[in-house]
């Protein structure tokens, strides 16, 4: 059966015009009302004139409208959790980390502080910002990866900080059981107080997952095995992603050999059991993936050539059952897939040099 076509209608341009300043506290009442129950994604658009600066924008999933904008930020890492946005600046390790509340315009500075002891070359830091559901505390987990002389990851160390707690001092945290993927944002996700990371160890299969308990501040004692069939566990690492999908951990595999996107949801973390939820035809989500010619070989890694798009990240399931996707390459866009019609509608064209860094959940404690 031929794949359904992607429908492009009602698309809005993603503004790259003059940046706006931090929302002033005087607008807090009206802004809080607009954001409280909004379904938004947090997008970062790089400044074409200044490589080290970017605009952070909150985009309504259903309409594509920009609800709030934080312009001219010098941030190398940006993430969102429960109504707050965390901005990790570029530059020296002494620069402060900033936490922004879009509803009030308030900004909190966190000292960067020294990293845990490590050895190796060219250490690189990655950050996860999250809220612990049981305590409502906000925490920042920092993973520092050191490399060997061949530029391969050698070891990792961890620090953690509680926003507003213990004088906002970084504390050492245990190392992961194995090396985890930190350079690709879609290789990690936070759900129910756990930060999950795809591992980088091919010997256990690329769908191995290491989980950090943010409340207890320890790694779980064993790795979580992903849901891929045993014959597919050494597939291309870039074809896999972890997603927080409506409060659940979802595992996504872009299976280009079968022209489909397979998705599973973790039903029990303790038992490591997964439930298959969707297998969508690539052609119903992405442009350029018509029904394959059975007589031609299909490459394991797709080749990006216009108008072919190669990746779609699920973001959330709306109340009417539609699934919001972020399409990254070659041009970023926000797209809604309707399972009833097996068609997509482009909501907003985000242009190039734009990425989705998280969801904005205004109904959670960040706006309390």
Short mmCIF file of C-alpha atoms in Angstrom, two decimals:
data_model
loop_
_atom_site.label_atom_id
_atom_site.label_comp_id
_atom_site.label_asym_id
_atom_site.label_seq_id
_atom_site.Cartn_x
_atom_site.Cartn_y
_atom_site.Cartn_z
CA UNK A 1 0.00 0.00 0.00
CA UNK A 2 1.39 3.40 -0.92
CA UNK A 3 2.38 5.71 1.91
CA UNK A 4 0.15 8.69 2.60
CA UNK A 5 1.40 12.05 1.40
CA UNK A 6 2.50 14.83 3.71
CA UNK A 7 0.07 17.71 3.53
CA UNK A 8 1.50 21.22 3.81
CA UNK A 9 -1.20 23.74 4.61
CA UNK A 10 -1.66 26.62 6.99
CA UNK A 11 2.09 26.81 7.67
CA UNK A 12 3.40 29.93 9.36
CA UNK A 13 6.92 31.34 9.03
CA UNK A 14 9.14 31.13 12.09
CA UNK A 15 10.24 34.70 12.81
CA UNK A 16 13.96 35.39 12.85
CA UNK A 17 13.53 39.13 13.24
CA UNK A 18 14.77 41.39 16.06
CA UNK A 19 15.16 39.66 19.40
CA UNK A 20 13.00 40.63 22.33
CA UNK A 21 14.24 41.19 25.85
CA UNK A 22 13.43 39.15 28.94
CA UNK A 23 9.76 39.38 29.78
CA UNK A 24 9.36 42.17 32.39
CA UNK A 25 7.76 41.32 35.75
CA UNK A 26 4.92 43.77 34.99
CA UNK A 27 3.54 41.35 32.42
CA UNK A 28 3.55 38.41 34.81
CA UNK A 29 -0.21 38.26 35.41
CA UNK A 30 -1.27 38.25 31.77
CA UNK A 31 1.62 36.05 30.68
CA UNK A 32 0.98 33.50 33.42
CA UNK A 33 -2.61 33.22 32.28
CA UNK A 34 -1.54 32.59 28.69
CA UNK A 35 1.09 30.03 29.62
CA UNK A 36 -0.58 28.08 32.41
CA UNK A 37 -2.35 25.50 30.26
CA UNK A 38 -0.41 26.05 27.03
CA UNK A 39 1.06 23.22 24.96
CA UNK A 40 4.38 24.69 23.91
CA UNK A 41 7.77 23.60 22.66
CA UNK A 42 10.97 25.46 23.50
CA UNK A 43 12.93 26.26 20.34
CA UNK A 44 16.41 27.75 20.07
CA UNK A 45 17.27 29.69 16.91
CA UNK A 46 20.92 30.59 16.34
CA UNK A 47 21.78 34.18 15.53
CA UNK A 48 23.16 34.34 11.99
CA UNK A 49 25.26 37.40 12.85
CA UNK A 50 26.71 36.02 16.10
CA UNK A 51 27.51 32.31 16.37
CA UNK A 52 27.61 32.48 20.18
CA UNK A 53 24.12 33.95 20.61
CA UNK A 54 20.67 32.56 20.05
CA UNK A 55 16.99 33.34 20.62
CA UNK A 56 14.86 31.12 22.84
CA UNK A 57 11.23 30.97 21.73
CA UNK A 58 8.13 29.29 23.13
CA UNK A 59 6.01 28.06 20.23
CA UNK A 60 2.38 26.95 20.46
CA UNK A 61 2.09 23.42 19.10
CA UNK A 62 -1.40 23.78 17.68
CA UNK A 63 -1.05 27.17 15.97
CA UNK A 64 2.68 27.77 15.52
CA UNK A 65 2.41 31.16 17.23
CA UNK A 66 5.38 32.46 19.21
CA UNK A 67 4.00 33.00 22.71
CA UNK A 68 7.17 34.21 24.40
CA UNK A 69 10.71 35.05 23.29
CA UNK A 70 14.00 35.46 25.13
CA UNK A 71 16.46 37.05 22.73
CA UNK A 72 20.21 37.40 22.43
CA UNK A 73 21.19 34.59 24.79
CA UNK A 74 24.77 33.37 25.07
CA UNK A 75 23.90 29.77 25.81
CA UNK A 76 25.65 26.59 24.74
CA UNK A 77 23.05 24.32 26.39
CA UNK A 78 19.34 25.05 26.81
CA UNK A 79 16.72 22.83 28.42
CA UNK A 80 13.24 23.12 29.91
CA UNK A 81 11.50 21.51 32.87
CA UNK A 82 8.14 22.11 34.54
CA UNK A 83 7.66 25.76 33.64
CA UNK A 84 11.32 26.88 33.81
CA UNK A 85 14.06 27.20 31.19
CA UNK A 86 17.73 26.57 32.01
CA UNK A 87 20.40 28.41 30.00
CA UNK A 88 24.03 27.27 30.27
CA UNK A 89 26.27 30.00 28.82
CA UNK A 90 29.15 29.62 26.44
CA UNK A 91 32.61 30.66 27.53
CA UNK A 92 34.52 30.04 30.72
CA UNK A 93 33.50 27.62 33.43
CA UNK A 94 33.05 30.56 35.82
CA UNK A 95 30.02 31.90 33.93
CA UNK A 96 26.72 31.63 35.78
CA UNK A 97 23.94 29.31 34.68
CA UNK A 98 20.63 31.14 34.30
CA UNK A 99 17.15 29.80 35.05
CA UNK A 100 14.32 31.76 33.43
CA UNK A 101 10.63 31.74 34.38
CA UNK A 102 8.63 32.85 31.28
CA UNK A 103 5.48 33.43 33.32
CA UNK A 104 7.04 36.01 35.64
CA UNK A 105 10.10 37.18 33.75
CA UNK A 106 12.21 36.20 36.75
CA UNK A 107 15.82 35.08 36.26
CA UNK A 108 17.91 33.09 38.77
CA UNK A 109 21.68 32.81 38.45
CA UNK A 110 23.46 29.59 39.48
CA UNK A 111 27.24 29.53 39.93
CA UNK A 112 28.90 27.24 37.39
CA UNK A 113 31.53 26.12 39.89
CA UNK A 114 34.32 23.61 39.32
CA UNK A 115 33.63 20.22 37.78
CA UNK A 116 34.42 16.89 39.43
CA UNK A 117 37.95 15.57 39.08
CA UNK A 118 38.67 13.96 35.72
CA UNK A 119 41.58 12.95 33.58
CA UNK A 120 41.96 12.94 29.83
CA UNK A 121 41.90 15.52 27.07
CA UNK A 122 39.37 18.12 26.01
CA UNK A 123 36.69 17.65 28.72
CA UNK A 124 33.19 18.56 27.53
CA UNK A 125 30.20 19.19 29.78
CA UNK A 126 26.60 18.22 29.15
CA UNK A 127 23.65 19.32 31.32
CA UNK A 128 20.25 17.91 32.23
CA UNK A 129 17.73 20.19 33.95
CA UNK A 130 14.76 18.50 35.60
CA UNK A 131 12.23 18.58 38.40
CA UNK A 132 11.93 15.77 40.96
CA UNK A 133 8.20 14.89 41.08
CA UNK A 134 8.18 13.77 44.72
CA UNK A 135 9.97 16.78 46.24
CA UNK A 136 9.23 19.40 43.50
CA UNK A 137 12.92 20.35 43.62
CA UNK A 138 14.70 21.47 40.49
CA UNK A 139 18.08 19.86 39.87
CA UNK A 140 20.85 20.20 37.30
CA UNK A 141 22.91 17.12 36.46
CA UNK A 142 26.25 17.80 34.79
CA UNK A 143 28.18 15.05 33.00
CA UNK A 144 31.77 15.82 32.01
CA UNK A 145 33.23 13.63 29.27
CA UNK A 146 37.00 13.44 28.81
CA UNK A 147 38.54 12.14 25.61
CA UNK A 148 41.72 10.32 24.67
CA UNK A 149 44.27 11.49 22.12
CA UNK A 150 42.17 9.94 19.34
CA UNK A 151 39.19 12.14 20.35
CA UNK A 152 37.21 9.17 21.64
CA UNK A 153 35.35 9.38 24.97
CA UNK A 154 37.51 7.95 27.73
CA UNK A 155 35.68 8.50 31.01
CA UNK A 156 32.86 10.51 32.54
CA UNK A 157 32.33 12.25 35.87
CA UNK A 158 29.15 13.76 37.31
CA UNK A 159 28.08 16.68 39.51
CA UNK A 160 24.62 17.69 40.67
CA UNK A 161 23.09 20.87 42.01
CA UNK A 162 19.75 21.58 43.66
CA UNK A 163 18.26 24.92 42.68
CA UNK A 164 17.87 26.96 45.87
CA UNK A 165 19.35 24.22 48.06
CA UNK A 166 22.62 23.82 49.98
CA UNK A 167 23.69 27.31 49.04
CA UNK A 168 23.37 26.23 45.40
CA UNK A 169 26.66 24.34 45.53
CA UNK A 170 27.63 21.58 43.12
CA UNK A 171 28.05 18.14 44.71
CA UNK A 172 29.89 15.15 43.26
CA UNK A 173 27.65 12.37 41.97
CA UNK A 174 28.47 8.78 40.97
CA UNK A 175 29.82 8.02 37.51
CA UNK A 176 27.58 6.14 35.05
CA UNK A 177 28.04 2.38 34.83
CA UNK A 178 29.18 2.71 31.21
CA UNK A 179 29.83 5.66 28.91
CA UNK A 180 26.58 7.39 27.98
CA UNK A 181 25.76 9.51 24.96
CA UNK A 182 25.83 13.23 25.82
CA UNK A 183 26.57 15.03 22.55
CA UNK A 184 23.26 14.22 20.81
CA UNK A 185 20.27 15.72 22.69
CA UNK A 186 17.79 13.13 21.40
CA UNK A 187 19.84 10.37 23.07
CA UNK A 188 18.53 11.40 26.50
CA UNK A 189 15.15 12.07 28.10
CA UNK A 190 13.77 12.77 31.57
CA UNK A 191 10.63 11.06 32.87
CA UNK A 192 9.20 10.57 36.36
CA UNK A 193 12.33 11.78 38.12
CA UNK A 194 14.80 9.69 36.11
CA UNK A 195 17.27 10.96 33.50
CA UNK A 196 17.73 8.28 30.83
CA UNK A 197 20.70 8.08 28.44
CA UNK A 198 21.50 5.82 25.52
CA UNK A 199 24.84 4.11 26.05
CA UNK A 200 27.73 4.24 23.59
CA UNK A 201 28.93 0.68 24.14
CA UNK A 202 28.38 -1.40 21.01
CA UNK A 203 29.07 -4.67 22.85
CA UNK A 204 25.77 -4.41 24.74
CA UNK A 205 23.83 -3.04 21.78
CA UNK A 206 23.18 0.59 21.04
CA UNK A 207 19.74 0.42 22.63
CA UNK A 208 21.18 -0.01 26.14
CA UNK A 209 19.93 2.71 28.51
CA UNK A 210 21.53 4.01 31.71
CA UNK A 211 19.17 5.76 34.15
CA UNK A 212 20.00 8.32 36.85
CA UNK A 213 17.63 8.64 39.82
CA UNK A 214 17.39 12.40 40.39
CA UNK A 215 15.85 12.08 43.85
CA UNK A 216 18.40 9.60 45.25
CA UNK A 217 21.20 11.01 43.06
CA UNK A 218 22.48 7.60 42.01
CA UNK A 219 22.54 5.57 38.80
CA UNK A 220 20.26 2.54 38.76
CA UNK A 221 22.30 -0.62 39.45
CA UNK A 222 21.64 -2.22 36.07
CA UNK A 223 21.19 -1.04 32.51
CA UNK A 224 17.76 -0.95 30.90
CA UNK A 225 17.60 -2.96 27.70
CA UNK A 226 15.80 -1.21 24.89
CA UNK A 227 12.95 -2.79 22.92
CA UNK A 228 14.74 -3.44 19.62
CA UNK A 229 14.76 -7.04 18.34
CA UNK A 230 18.11 -8.74 18.99
CA UNK A 231 19.06 -8.59 15.31
CA UNK A 232 18.65 -4.80 15.22
CA UNK A 233 20.55 -3.78 18.36
CA UNK A 234 23.71 -2.85 16.50
CA UNK A 235 21.90 -0.58 14.05
CA UNK A 236 23.14 2.92 13.35
CA UNK A 237 23.26 4.81 16.66
CA UNK A 238 21.99 8.04 15.09
CA UNK A 239 18.73 6.30 14.09
CA UNK A 240 17.70 5.90 17.74
CA UNK A 241 16.24 8.41 20.18
CA UNK A 242 14.67 8.67 23.63
CA UNK A 243 11.61 10.87 24.13
CA UNK A 244 9.47 12.00 27.04
CA UNK A 245 6.04 11.45 25.51
CA UNK A 246 3.16 12.64 27.69
CA UNK A 247 4.98 11.66 30.88
CA UNK A 248 6.30 8.31 29.64
CA UNK A 249 9.68 7.26 28.30
CA UNK A 250 9.38 6.46 24.60
CA UNK A 251 11.97 4.72 22.43
CA UNK A 252 12.03 5.70 18.75
CA UNK A 253 13.76 3.86 15.91
CA UNK A 254 13.95 5.33 12.41
CA UNK A 255 14.02 2.06 10.48
CA UNK A 256 15.04 3.26 7.03
CA UNK A 257 15.41 -0.29 5.74
CA UNK A 258 11.70 -0.87 6.36
CA UNK A 259 10.63 2.72 5.55
CA UNK A 260 8.98 3.19 8.93
CA UNK A 261 9.31 4.85 12.34
CA UNK A 262 8.84 2.37 15.20
CA UNK A 263 7.92 3.59 18.68
CA UNK A 264 7.65 1.90 22.07
CA UNK A 265 6.69 3.14 25.55
CA UNK A 266 8.31 1.90 28.76
CA UNK A 267 5.52 0.28 30.77
CA UNK A 268 7.59 -0.78 33.81
CA UNK A 269 11.04 0.59 34.63
CA UNK A 270 11.73 -1.98 37.34
CA UNK A 271 10.95 -4.92 35.06
CA UNK A 272 12.31 -3.24 31.93
CA UNK A 273 9.21 -4.01 29.88
CA UNK A 274 8.19 -2.06 26.78
CA UNK A 275 4.92 -1.75 24.88
CA UNK A 276 4.81 -1.14 21.14
CA UNK A 277 2.62 1.88 20.40
CA UNK A 278 3.15 2.94 16.80
CA UNK A 279 4.83 1.99 13.54
CA UNK A 280 4.39 4.85 11.10
CA UNK A 281 5.31 4.91 7.45
CA UNK A 282 8.15 7.33 6.74
CA UNK A 283 6.19 8.75 3.84
CA UNK A 284 3.32 9.76 6.11
CA UNK A 285 5.65 11.93 8.25
CA UNK A 286 8.61 12.96 6.08
CA UNK A 287 8.87 14.42 2.60
CA UNK A 288 10.70 12.41 -0.06
CA UNK A 289 9.96 8.88 1.22
CA UNK A 290 7.63 7.45 -1.38
CA UNK A 291 7.00 3.71 -1.43
CA UNK A 292 10.40 2.05 -2.03
CA UNK A 293 11.39 0.34 -5.25
CA UNK A 294 11.69 -3.29 -4.19
CA UNK A 295 14.34 -3.90 -6.83
CA UNK A 296 16.73 -1.28 -5.45
CA UNK A 297 18.92 -1.65 -2.33
CA UNK A 298 18.13 0.69 0.57
CA UNK A 299 21.05 2.30 2.44
CA UNK A 300 21.28 1.79 6.21
CA UNK A 301 22.01 5.50 6.71
CA UNK A 302 19.77 7.83 4.67
CA UNK A 303 21.22 10.42 2.33
CA UNK A 304 19.82 13.90 2.80
CA UNK A 305 18.93 15.33 -0.59
CA UNK A 306 16.15 17.85 -1.25
CA UNK A 307 13.29 17.41 -0.88
CA UNK A 308 14.02 14.33 1.27
CA UNK A 309 13.78 14.81 5.03
CA UNK A 310 15.56 12.32 7.24
CA UNK A 311 14.43 12.68 10.84
CA UNK A 312 11.24 13.32 12.81
CA UNK A 313 11.23 13.59 16.60
CA UNK A 314 7.87 13.00 18.35
CA UNK A 315 7.19 15.71 20.94
CA UNK A 316 3.74 15.12 22.42
CA UNK A 317 0.31 13.61 21.81
CA UNK A 318 -2.44 16.24 21.77
CA UNK A 319 -5.85 15.75 23.32
CA UNK A 320 -7.43 14.95 19.95
CA UNK A 321 -4.90 12.16 19.28
CA UNK A 322 -2.66 14.04 16.87
CA UNK A 323 1.08 13.62 17.37
CA UNK A 324 3.38 16.63 17.23
CA UNK A 325 6.70 16.01 15.45
CA UNK A 326 9.78 18.14 15.03
CA UNK A 327 11.35 17.61 11.61
CA UNK A 328 15.01 18.62 11.69
CA UNK A 329 16.74 18.11 8.33
CA UNK A 330 17.14 19.77 5.90
CA UNK A 331 14.78 22.45 7.25
CA UNK A 332 13.30 22.53 10.74
CA UNK A 333 9.52 22.52 11.06
CA UNK A 334 6.80 21.67 13.55
CA UNK A 335 4.36 19.13 12.14
CA UNK A 336 1.14 17.50 13.35
CA UNK A 337 0.34 13.92 12.35
CA UNK A 338 -3.28 12.76 12.41
CA UNK A 339 -3.51 8.95 12.88
CA UNK A 340 -7.09 9.03 11.60
CA UNK A 341 -6.07 10.25 8.16
CA UNK A 342 -2.38 9.16 8.20
CA UNK A 343 -1.46 12.66 7.04
CA UNK A 344 0.63 15.51 8.41
CA UNK A 345 0.07 19.24 8.50
CA UNK A 346 2.95 21.70 8.78
CA UNK A 347 2.21 24.13 11.61
CA UNK A 348 5.27 26.38 11.48
CA UNK A 349 8.42 26.60 9.37
CA UNK A 350 11.34 27.17 11.73
CA UNK A 351 14.00 27.70 9.12
CA UNK A 352 17.59 26.55 9.43
CA UNK A 353 19.85 26.66 12.50
CA UNK A 354 16.93 25.93 14.81
CA UNK A 355 16.43 23.13 17.30
CA UNK A 356 13.83 21.94 19.79
CA UNK A 357 15.27 21.64 23.31
CA UNK A 358 12.23 20.65 25.33
CA UNK A 359 8.58 21.10 26.18
CA UNK A 360 7.10 23.90 28.24
CA UNK A 361 4.60 22.57 30.78
CA UNK A 362 2.99 25.59 32.31
CA UNK A 363 0.51 23.59 34.40
CA UNK A 364 3.32 22.14 36.51
CA UNK A 365 4.98 23.53 39.61
CA UNK A 366 7.19 26.00 37.78
CA UNK A 367 4.27 28.42 37.62
CA UNK A 368 2.98 27.86 41.13
#
